[in-house]
C-alpha positions as a Markdown table, in Angstrom:
| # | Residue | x | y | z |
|---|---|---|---|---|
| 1 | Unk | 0.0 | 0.0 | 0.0 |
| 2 | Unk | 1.2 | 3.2 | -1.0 |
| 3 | Unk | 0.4 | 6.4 | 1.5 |
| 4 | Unk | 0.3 | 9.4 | -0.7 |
| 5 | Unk | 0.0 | 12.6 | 1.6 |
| 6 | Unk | 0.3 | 16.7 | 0.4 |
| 7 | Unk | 0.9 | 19.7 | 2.0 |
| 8 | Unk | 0.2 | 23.3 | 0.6 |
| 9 | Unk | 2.1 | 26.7 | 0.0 |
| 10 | Unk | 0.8 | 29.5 | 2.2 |
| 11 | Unk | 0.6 | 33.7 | 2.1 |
| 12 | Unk | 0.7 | 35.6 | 5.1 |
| 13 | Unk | -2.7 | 38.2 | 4.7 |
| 14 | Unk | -1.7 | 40.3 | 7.8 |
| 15 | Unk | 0.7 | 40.4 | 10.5 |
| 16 | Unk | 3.6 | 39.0 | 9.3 |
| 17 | Unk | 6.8 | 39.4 | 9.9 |
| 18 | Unk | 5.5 | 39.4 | 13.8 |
| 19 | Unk | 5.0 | 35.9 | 13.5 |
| 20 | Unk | 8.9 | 35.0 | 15.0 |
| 21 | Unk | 8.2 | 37.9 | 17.7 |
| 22 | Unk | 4.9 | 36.5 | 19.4 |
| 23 | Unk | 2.9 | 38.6 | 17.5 |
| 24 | Unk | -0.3 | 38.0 | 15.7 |
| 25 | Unk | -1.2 | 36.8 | 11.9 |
| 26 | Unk | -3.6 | 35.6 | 9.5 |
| 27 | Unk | -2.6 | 33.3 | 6.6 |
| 28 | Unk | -4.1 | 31.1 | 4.2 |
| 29 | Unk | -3.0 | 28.1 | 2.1 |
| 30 | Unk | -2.8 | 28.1 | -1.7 |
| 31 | Unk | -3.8 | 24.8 | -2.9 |
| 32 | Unk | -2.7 | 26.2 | -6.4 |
| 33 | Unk | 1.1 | 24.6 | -5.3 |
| 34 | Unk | 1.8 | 22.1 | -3.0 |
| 35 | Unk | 4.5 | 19.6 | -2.0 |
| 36 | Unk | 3.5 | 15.9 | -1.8 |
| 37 | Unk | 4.9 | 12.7 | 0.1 |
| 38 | Unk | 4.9 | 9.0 | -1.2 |
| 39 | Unk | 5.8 | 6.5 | 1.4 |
| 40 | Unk | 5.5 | 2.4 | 1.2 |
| 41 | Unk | 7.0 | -0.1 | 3.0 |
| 42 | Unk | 10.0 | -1.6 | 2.0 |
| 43 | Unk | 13.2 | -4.0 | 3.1 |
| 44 | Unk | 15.5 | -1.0 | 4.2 |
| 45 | Unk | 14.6 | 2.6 | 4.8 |
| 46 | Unk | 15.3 | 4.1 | 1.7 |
| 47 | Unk | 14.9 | 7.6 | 0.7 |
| 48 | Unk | 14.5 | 8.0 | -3.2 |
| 49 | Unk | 16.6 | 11.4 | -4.9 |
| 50 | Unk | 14.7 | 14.1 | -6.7 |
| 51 | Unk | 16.5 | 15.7 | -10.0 |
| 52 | Unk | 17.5 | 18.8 | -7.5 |
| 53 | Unk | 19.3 | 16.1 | -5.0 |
| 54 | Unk | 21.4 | 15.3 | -8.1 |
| 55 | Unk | 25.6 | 15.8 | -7.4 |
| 56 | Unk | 26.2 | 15.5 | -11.5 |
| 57 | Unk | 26.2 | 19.2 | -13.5 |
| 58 | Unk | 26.5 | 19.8 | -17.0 |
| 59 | Unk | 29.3 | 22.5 | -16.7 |
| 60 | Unk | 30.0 | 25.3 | -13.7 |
| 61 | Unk | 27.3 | 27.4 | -15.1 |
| 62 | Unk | 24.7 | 24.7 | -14.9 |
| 63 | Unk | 25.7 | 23.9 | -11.3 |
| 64 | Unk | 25.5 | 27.7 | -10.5 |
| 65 | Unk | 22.0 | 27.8 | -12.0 |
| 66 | Unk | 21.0 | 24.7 | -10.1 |
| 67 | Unk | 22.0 | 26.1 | -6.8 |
| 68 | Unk | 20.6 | 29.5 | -7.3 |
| 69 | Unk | 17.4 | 27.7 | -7.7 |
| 70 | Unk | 17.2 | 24.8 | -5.4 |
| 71 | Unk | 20.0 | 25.8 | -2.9 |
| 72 | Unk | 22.8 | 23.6 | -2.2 |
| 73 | Unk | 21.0 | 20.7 | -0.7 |
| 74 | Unk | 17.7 | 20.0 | -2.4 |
| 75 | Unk | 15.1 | 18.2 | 0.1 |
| 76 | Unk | 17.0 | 15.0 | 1.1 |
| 77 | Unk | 18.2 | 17.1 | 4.5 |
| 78 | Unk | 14.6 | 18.2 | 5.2 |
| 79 | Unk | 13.6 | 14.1 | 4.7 |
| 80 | Unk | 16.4 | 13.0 | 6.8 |
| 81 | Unk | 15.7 | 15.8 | 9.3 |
| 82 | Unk | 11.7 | 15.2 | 9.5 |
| 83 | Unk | 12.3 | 11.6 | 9.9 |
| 84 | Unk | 14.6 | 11.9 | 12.8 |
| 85 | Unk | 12.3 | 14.3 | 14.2 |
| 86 | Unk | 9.5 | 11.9 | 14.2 |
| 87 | Unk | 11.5 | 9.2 | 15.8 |
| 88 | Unk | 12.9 | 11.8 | 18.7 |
| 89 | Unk | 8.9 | 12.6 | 19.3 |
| 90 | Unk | 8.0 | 8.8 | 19.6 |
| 91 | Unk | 10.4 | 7.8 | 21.8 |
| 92 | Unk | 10.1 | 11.1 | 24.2 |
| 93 | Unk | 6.7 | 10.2 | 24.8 |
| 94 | Unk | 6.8 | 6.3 | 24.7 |
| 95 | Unk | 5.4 | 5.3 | 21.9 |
| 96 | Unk | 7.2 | 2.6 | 20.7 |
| 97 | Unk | 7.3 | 2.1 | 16.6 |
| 98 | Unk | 7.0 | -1.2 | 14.7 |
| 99 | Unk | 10.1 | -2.7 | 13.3 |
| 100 | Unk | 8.5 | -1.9 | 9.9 |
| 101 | Unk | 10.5 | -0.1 | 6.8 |
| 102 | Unk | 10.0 | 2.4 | 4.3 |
| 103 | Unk | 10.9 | 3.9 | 0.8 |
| 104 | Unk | 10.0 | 7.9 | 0.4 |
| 105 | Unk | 10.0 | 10.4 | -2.3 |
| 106 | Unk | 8.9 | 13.9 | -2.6 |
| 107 | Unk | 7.5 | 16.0 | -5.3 |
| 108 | Unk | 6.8 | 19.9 | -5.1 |
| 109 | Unk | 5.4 | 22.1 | -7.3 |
| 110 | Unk | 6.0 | 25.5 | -4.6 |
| 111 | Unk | 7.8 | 28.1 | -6.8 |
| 112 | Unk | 11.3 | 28.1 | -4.7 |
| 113 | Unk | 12.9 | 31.3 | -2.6 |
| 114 | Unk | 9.8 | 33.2 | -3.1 |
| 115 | Unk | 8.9 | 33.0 | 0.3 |
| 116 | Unk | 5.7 | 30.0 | -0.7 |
| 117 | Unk | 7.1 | 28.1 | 2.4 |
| 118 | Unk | 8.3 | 25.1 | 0.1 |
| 119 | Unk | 10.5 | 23.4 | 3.0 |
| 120 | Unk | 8.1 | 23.3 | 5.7 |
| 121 | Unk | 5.2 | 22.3 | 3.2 |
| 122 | Unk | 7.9 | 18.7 | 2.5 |
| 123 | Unk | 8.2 | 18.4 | 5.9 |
| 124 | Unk | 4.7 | 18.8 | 6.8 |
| 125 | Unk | 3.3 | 16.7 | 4.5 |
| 126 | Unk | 6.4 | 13.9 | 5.2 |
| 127 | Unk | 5.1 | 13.4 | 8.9 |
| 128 | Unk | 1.8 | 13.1 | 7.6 |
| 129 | Unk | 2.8 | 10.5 | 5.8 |
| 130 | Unk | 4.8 | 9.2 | 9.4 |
| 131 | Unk | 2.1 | 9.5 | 11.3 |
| 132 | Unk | -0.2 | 7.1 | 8.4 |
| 133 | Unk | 2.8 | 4.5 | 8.7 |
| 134 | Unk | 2.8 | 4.1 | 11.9 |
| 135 | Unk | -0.2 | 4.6 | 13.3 |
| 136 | Unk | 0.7 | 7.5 | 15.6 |
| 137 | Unk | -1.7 | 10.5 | 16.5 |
| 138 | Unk | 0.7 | 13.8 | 16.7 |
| 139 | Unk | -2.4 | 16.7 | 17.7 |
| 140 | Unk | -2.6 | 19.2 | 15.3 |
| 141 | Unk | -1.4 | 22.1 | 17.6 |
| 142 | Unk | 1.3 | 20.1 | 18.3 |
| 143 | Unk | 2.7 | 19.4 | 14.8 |
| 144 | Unk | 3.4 | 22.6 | 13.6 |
| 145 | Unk | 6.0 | 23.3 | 16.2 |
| 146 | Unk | 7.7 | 19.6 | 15.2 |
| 147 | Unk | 7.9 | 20.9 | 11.9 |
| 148 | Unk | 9.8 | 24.0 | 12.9 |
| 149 | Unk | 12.2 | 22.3 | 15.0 |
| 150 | Unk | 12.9 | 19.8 | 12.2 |
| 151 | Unk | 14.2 | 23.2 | 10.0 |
| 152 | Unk | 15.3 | 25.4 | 13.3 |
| 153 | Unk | 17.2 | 22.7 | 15.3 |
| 154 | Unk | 18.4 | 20.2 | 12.9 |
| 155 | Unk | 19.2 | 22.1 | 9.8 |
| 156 | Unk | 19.7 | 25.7 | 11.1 |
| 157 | Unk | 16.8 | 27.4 | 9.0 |
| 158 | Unk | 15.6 | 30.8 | 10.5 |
| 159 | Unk | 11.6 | 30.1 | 10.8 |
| 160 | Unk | 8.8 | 31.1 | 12.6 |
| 161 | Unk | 5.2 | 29.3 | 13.3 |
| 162 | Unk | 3.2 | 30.8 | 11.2 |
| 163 | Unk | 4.1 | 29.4 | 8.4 |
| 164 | Unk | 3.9 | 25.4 | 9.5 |
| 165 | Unk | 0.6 | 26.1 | 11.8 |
| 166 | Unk | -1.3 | 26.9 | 8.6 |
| 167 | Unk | 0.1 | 24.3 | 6.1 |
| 168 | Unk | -0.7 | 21.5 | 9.1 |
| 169 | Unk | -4.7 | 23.4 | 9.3 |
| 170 | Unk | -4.8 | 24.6 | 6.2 |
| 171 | Unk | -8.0 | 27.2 | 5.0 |
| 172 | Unk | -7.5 | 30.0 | 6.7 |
| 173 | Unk | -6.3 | 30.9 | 10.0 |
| 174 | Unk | -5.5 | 33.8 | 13.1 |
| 175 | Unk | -2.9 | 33.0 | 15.0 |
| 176 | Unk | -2.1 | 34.8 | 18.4 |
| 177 | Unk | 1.8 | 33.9 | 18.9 |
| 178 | Unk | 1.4 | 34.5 | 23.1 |
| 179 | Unk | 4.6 | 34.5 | 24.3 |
| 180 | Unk | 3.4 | 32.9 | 28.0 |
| 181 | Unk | 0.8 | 30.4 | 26.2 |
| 182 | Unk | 4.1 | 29.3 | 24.2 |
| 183 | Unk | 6.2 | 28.9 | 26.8 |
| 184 | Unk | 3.5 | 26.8 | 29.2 |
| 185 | Unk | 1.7 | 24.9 | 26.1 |
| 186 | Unk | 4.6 | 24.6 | 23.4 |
| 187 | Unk | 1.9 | 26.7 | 21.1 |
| 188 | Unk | -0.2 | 29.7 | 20.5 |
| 189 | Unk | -4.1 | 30.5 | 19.9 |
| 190 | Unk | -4.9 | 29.3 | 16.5 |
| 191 | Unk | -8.5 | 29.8 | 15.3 |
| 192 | Unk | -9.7 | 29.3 | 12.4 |
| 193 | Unk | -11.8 | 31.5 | 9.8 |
| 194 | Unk | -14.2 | 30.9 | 7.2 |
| 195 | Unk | -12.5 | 31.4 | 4.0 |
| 196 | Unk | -15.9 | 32.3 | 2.4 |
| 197 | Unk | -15.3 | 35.3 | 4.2 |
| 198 | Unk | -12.3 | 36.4 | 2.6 |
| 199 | Unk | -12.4 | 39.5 | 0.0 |
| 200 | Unk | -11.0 | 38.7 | -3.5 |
| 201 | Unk | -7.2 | 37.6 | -3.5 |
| 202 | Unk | -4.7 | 37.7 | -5.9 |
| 203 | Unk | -1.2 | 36.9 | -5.1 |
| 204 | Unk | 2.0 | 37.2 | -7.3 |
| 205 | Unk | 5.1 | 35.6 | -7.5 |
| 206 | Unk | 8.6 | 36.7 | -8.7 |
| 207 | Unk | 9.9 | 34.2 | -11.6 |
| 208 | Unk | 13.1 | 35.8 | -11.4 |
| 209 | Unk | 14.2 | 34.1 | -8.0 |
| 210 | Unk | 14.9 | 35.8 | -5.1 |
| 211 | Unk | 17.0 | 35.5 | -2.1 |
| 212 | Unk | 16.8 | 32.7 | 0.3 |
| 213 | Unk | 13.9 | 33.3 | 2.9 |
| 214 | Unk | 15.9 | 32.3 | 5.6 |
| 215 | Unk | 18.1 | 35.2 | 5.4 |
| 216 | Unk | 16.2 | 38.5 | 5.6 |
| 217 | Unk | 15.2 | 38.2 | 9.4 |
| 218 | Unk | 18.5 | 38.6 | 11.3 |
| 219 | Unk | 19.5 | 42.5 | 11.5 |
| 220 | Unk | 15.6 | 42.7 | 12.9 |
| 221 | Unk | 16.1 | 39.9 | 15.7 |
| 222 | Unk | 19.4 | 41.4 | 16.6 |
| 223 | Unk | 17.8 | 44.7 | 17.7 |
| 224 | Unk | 14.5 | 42.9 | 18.9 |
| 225 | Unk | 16.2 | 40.5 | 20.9 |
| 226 | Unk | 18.5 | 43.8 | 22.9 |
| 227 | Unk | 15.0 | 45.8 | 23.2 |
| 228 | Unk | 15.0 | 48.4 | 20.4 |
| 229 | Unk | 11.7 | 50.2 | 21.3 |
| 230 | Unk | 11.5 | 51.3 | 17.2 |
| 231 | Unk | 11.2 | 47.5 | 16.3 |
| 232 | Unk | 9.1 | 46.6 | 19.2 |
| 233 | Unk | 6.7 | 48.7 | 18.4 |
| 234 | Unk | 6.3 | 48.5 | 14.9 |
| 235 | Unk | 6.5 | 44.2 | 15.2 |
| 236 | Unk | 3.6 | 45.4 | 17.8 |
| 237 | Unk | 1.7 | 47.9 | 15.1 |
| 238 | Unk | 2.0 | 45.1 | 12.5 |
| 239 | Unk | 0.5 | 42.3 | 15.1 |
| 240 | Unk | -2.2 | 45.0 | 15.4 |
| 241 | Unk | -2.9 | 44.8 | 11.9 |
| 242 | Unk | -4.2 | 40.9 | 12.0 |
| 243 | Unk | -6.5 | 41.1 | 15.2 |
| 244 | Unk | -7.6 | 44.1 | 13.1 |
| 245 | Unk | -7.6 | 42.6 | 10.3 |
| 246 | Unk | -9.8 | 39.3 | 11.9 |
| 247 | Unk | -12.8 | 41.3 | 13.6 |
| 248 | Unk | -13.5 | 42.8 | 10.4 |
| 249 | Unk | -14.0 | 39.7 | 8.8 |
| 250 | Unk | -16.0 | 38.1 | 11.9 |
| 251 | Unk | -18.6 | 41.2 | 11.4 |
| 252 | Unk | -18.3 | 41.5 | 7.6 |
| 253 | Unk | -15.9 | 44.2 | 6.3 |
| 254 | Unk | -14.1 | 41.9 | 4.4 |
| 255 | Unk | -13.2 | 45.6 | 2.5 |
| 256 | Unk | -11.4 | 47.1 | 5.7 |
| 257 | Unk | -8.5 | 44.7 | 4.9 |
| 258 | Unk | -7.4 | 46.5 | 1.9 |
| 259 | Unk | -6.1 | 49.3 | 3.7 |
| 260 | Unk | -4.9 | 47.0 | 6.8 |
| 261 | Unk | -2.3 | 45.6 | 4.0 |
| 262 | Unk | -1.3 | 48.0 | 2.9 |
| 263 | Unk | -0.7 | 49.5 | 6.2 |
| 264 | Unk | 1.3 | 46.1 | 7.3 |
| 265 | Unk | 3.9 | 46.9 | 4.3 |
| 266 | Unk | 4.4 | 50.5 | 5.2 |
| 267 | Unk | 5.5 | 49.5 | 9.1 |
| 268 | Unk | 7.4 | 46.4 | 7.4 |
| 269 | Unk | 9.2 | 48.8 | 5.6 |
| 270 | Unk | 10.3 | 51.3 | 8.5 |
| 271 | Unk | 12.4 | 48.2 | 9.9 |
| 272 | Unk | 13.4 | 46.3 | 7.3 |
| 273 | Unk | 15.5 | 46.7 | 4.1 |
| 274 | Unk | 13.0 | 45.7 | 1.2 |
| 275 | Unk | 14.6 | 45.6 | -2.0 |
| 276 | Unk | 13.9 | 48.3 | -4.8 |
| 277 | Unk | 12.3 | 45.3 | -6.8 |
| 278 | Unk | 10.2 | 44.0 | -4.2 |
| 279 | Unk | 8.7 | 47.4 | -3.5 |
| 280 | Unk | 8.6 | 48.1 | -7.1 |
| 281 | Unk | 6.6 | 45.2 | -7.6 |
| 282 | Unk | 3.8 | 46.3 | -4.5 |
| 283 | Unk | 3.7 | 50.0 | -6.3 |
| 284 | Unk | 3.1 | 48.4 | -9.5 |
| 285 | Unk | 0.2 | 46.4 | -7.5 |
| 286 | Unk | -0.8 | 49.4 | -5.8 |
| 287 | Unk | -0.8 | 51.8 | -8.9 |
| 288 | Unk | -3.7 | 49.1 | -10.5 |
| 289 | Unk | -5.8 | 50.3 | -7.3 |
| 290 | Unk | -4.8 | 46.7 | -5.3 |
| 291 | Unk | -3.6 | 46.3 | -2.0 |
| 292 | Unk | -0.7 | 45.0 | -1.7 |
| 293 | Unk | 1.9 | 43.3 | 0.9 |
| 294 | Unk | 4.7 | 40.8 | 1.2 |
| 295 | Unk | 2.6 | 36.8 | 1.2 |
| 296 | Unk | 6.2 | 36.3 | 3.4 |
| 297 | Unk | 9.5 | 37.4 | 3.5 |
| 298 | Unk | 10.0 | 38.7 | -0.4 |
| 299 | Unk | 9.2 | 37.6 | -3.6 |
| 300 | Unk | 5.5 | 37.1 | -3.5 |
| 301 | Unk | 3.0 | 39.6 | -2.7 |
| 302 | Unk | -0.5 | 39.7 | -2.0 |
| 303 | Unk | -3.7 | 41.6 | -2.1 |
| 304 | Unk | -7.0 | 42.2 | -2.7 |
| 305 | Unk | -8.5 | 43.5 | -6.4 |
| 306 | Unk | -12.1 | 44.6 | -6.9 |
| 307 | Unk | -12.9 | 43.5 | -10.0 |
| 308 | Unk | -12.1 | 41.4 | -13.6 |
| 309 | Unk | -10.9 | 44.3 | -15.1 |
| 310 | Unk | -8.9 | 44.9 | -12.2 |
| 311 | Unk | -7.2 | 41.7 | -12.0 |
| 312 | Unk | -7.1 | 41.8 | -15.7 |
| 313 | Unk | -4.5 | 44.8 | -15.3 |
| 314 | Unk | -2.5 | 43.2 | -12.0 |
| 315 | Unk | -1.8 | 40.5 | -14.8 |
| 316 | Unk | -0.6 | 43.0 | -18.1 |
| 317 | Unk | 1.5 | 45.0 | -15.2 |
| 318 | Unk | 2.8 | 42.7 | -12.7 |
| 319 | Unk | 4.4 | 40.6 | -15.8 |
| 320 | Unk | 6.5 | 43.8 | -16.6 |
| 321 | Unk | 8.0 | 43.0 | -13.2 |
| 322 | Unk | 8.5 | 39.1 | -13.8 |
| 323 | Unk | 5.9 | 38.8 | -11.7 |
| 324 | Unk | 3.4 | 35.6 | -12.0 |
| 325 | Unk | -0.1 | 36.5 | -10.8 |
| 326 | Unk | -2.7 | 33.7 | -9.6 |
| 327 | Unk | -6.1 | 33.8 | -7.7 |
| 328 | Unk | -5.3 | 31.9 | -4.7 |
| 329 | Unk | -7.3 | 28.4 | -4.5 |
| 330 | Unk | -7.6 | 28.5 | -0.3 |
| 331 | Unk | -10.3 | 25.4 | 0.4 |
C-alpha cells in the first residue's frame, strides 16, 4: 500500500513578519502549489533522490543555475531531518514504533525562494505521511512546532510558526503567537476563519528568484532581541494589523482589509530593508488600485483587487515585473 500525503504553500494576509516575535497573523494556504509525500513499506529505509538532489552538473554554469534555484542541498536534508524528528517525538513520549521499513519520495510544485514556504510544506506533508505509517496521533497544535524544529534545530533554517501552523490546518487561520501560552503549552491560539469570508485575493510571484527566505530576518532579531523600542513597536503595530484585520471579517468588512495591507507593508518597511524590486513590484500592485503586501518574507506579494478588469490589469502589469499572478485556491 502506497500512502500518498500533500501539504500546501501558504501567504501571510496580515501580520507578518511578527509571527517569530509572538505577534499576531492571519494566513491562508494556496492549494494552487503544493509539496507531496509517497511512502510504502519496503526492506531497508530508503529515501529516493529528486533531480535537485542530483551531485552531477553539465558544466560550472549549470551547477550555478542549479544552486541559485534549489540551494545547495535539495530536500534529502529536510527528509532525513523530518524523519529523525519523528522518531525523537516517539520515543520522548513512549510510543514505541514497529520494526516496519520504508521507501519515500517527494515532489513539489512550490515556486522556490519566493517566500511560498516550500521546505516546511515537504516536511509537513512527510510526517503526515509518518504518522499514516505508523499509526501514531501527533495533535494538530502540536505538529506545527515539530515541523519547525525539524528546520530550526536540525538544519539551522531561521523560521517562525506561522508558516507550518497553517500548512498543518490549512483554509484559513489567526494566530495569536502569546509568548506565556508558548512557553507553558509549546503553542499559540490558533482559530480558524471561514475562508468564504475572505475578500477577493490575488497573489503574485517573482519568476526571477529571489533571495533565500531564511536570510532577511537577522539584522531585525538582533535589535529585537537587545530591546530596540523602534522594532518593538512596529512588530507590535504590525500584530495589530491581523487582530484588526480578523474582527472585520467576523462582522463582515471583508473591505477594511485592503487598507490593513497596505498598512502592514508600510510598518514592514520602517524596519526592514525591502529591496527596490520588491517594492517596485507592490507599487506596481498598488498603482492598479490593489492592495498590496509581502505573502512572506519577499518575492510574492498579496492583495485584494475589486474587479475582472482589475485583475485583468495586475496580470498585463505585474508581468512587466517578472511577476506571475494567480487567484489563490484557499479550500
Amino acid at each position: 500500500m502506497i500512502i500518498e500525503t500533500r501539504a500546501y504553500a501558504r501567504a501571510g494576509l496580515l501580520g507578518n513578519p511578527s509571527d517569530g516575535f509572538y505577534g499576531k497573523t492571519i494566513s491562508i494556504s494556496v492549494r494552487n502549489f503544493g509539496a507531496s509525500i509517497s511512502l510504502y513499506e519496503s526492506p531497508e529505509l530508503h529515501i529516493e533522490p529528486q533531480p535537485q538532489d542530483v551531485s552531477t552538473f553539465r558544466s560550472i554554469y549549470h551547477l550555478r543555475d542549479s544552486v541559485s534555484m534549489l540551494g545547495y542541498n535539495g530536500g534529502i536534508p529536510l527528509i532525513k531531518a523530518g524523519i529523525k524528528k519523528f522518531g525523537d517525538y516517539c520515543e520522548e513520549n513512549n510510543i514505541r514504533l514497529p520494526n516496519r521499513n520504508f521507501t519515500v519520495r517527494y515532489r513539489s510544485s512550490i515556486p522556490r525562494q519566493v517566500g511560498m514556504s516550500g521546505s516546511s510544506a515537504i516536511v509537513v506533508a512527510l510526517f503526515r505521511a509518518l504518522m499514516q505509517f505508523y499509526k501514531v496521533e501527533i495533535p494538530i497544535e502540536i505538529l506545527p512546532q515539530l515541523v519547525m524544529v525539524t528546520e530550526t534545530e536540525e538544519l539551522g533554517i531561521t523560521a517562525g510558526l506561522q508558516d507550518r501552523v497553517i500548512q498543518c490546518y490549512e483554509g484559513c487561520v489567526y494566530m495569536d503567537f502569546d509568548q506565556k501560552m508558548i512557553a507553558e503549552k509549546g503553542h499559540g491560539k490558533y482559530e480558524r476563519i471561514n475562508p468564504e469570508l475572505l475578500p477577493k485575493l490575488y497573489v503574485a510571484y517573482n519568476t526571477n528568484l529571489s533571495k533565500v527566505s531564511g536570510k532577511v530576518h537577522s539584522d531585525v532579531r538582533t535589535r529585537f532581541d537587545r530591546g530596540e523600542k523602534e522594532v518593538i513597536d512596529t512588530l507590535a503595530a504590525i500584530a495589530q494589523k491581523a487582530e484588526d484585520g480578523q474582527k472585520a471579517l467576523m462582522e463582515g468588512r471583508a473591505e477594511d482589509l485592503h487598507q490593513l495591507m497596505n498598512e502592514n507593508f508600510d510598518l514592514r518597511c520602517k524596519i526592514y530593508n525591502v529591496p527596490e524590486s520588491n517594492k517596485r513590484l507592490v507599487n506596481a500592485a498598488r498603482a492598479c488600485g490593489a492592495s498590496a503586501k509581502f505573502a512572506g518574507s519577499g518575492g510574492t506579494i498579496i492583495g485584494i483587487y475589486h474587479n475582472d478588469d482589475m485583475l485583468n490589469q495586475l496580470f498585463v502589469e505585474l508581468k512587466k515585473h517578472n511577476a506571475r499572478v494567480i487567484k489563490p485556491f484557499v479550500v
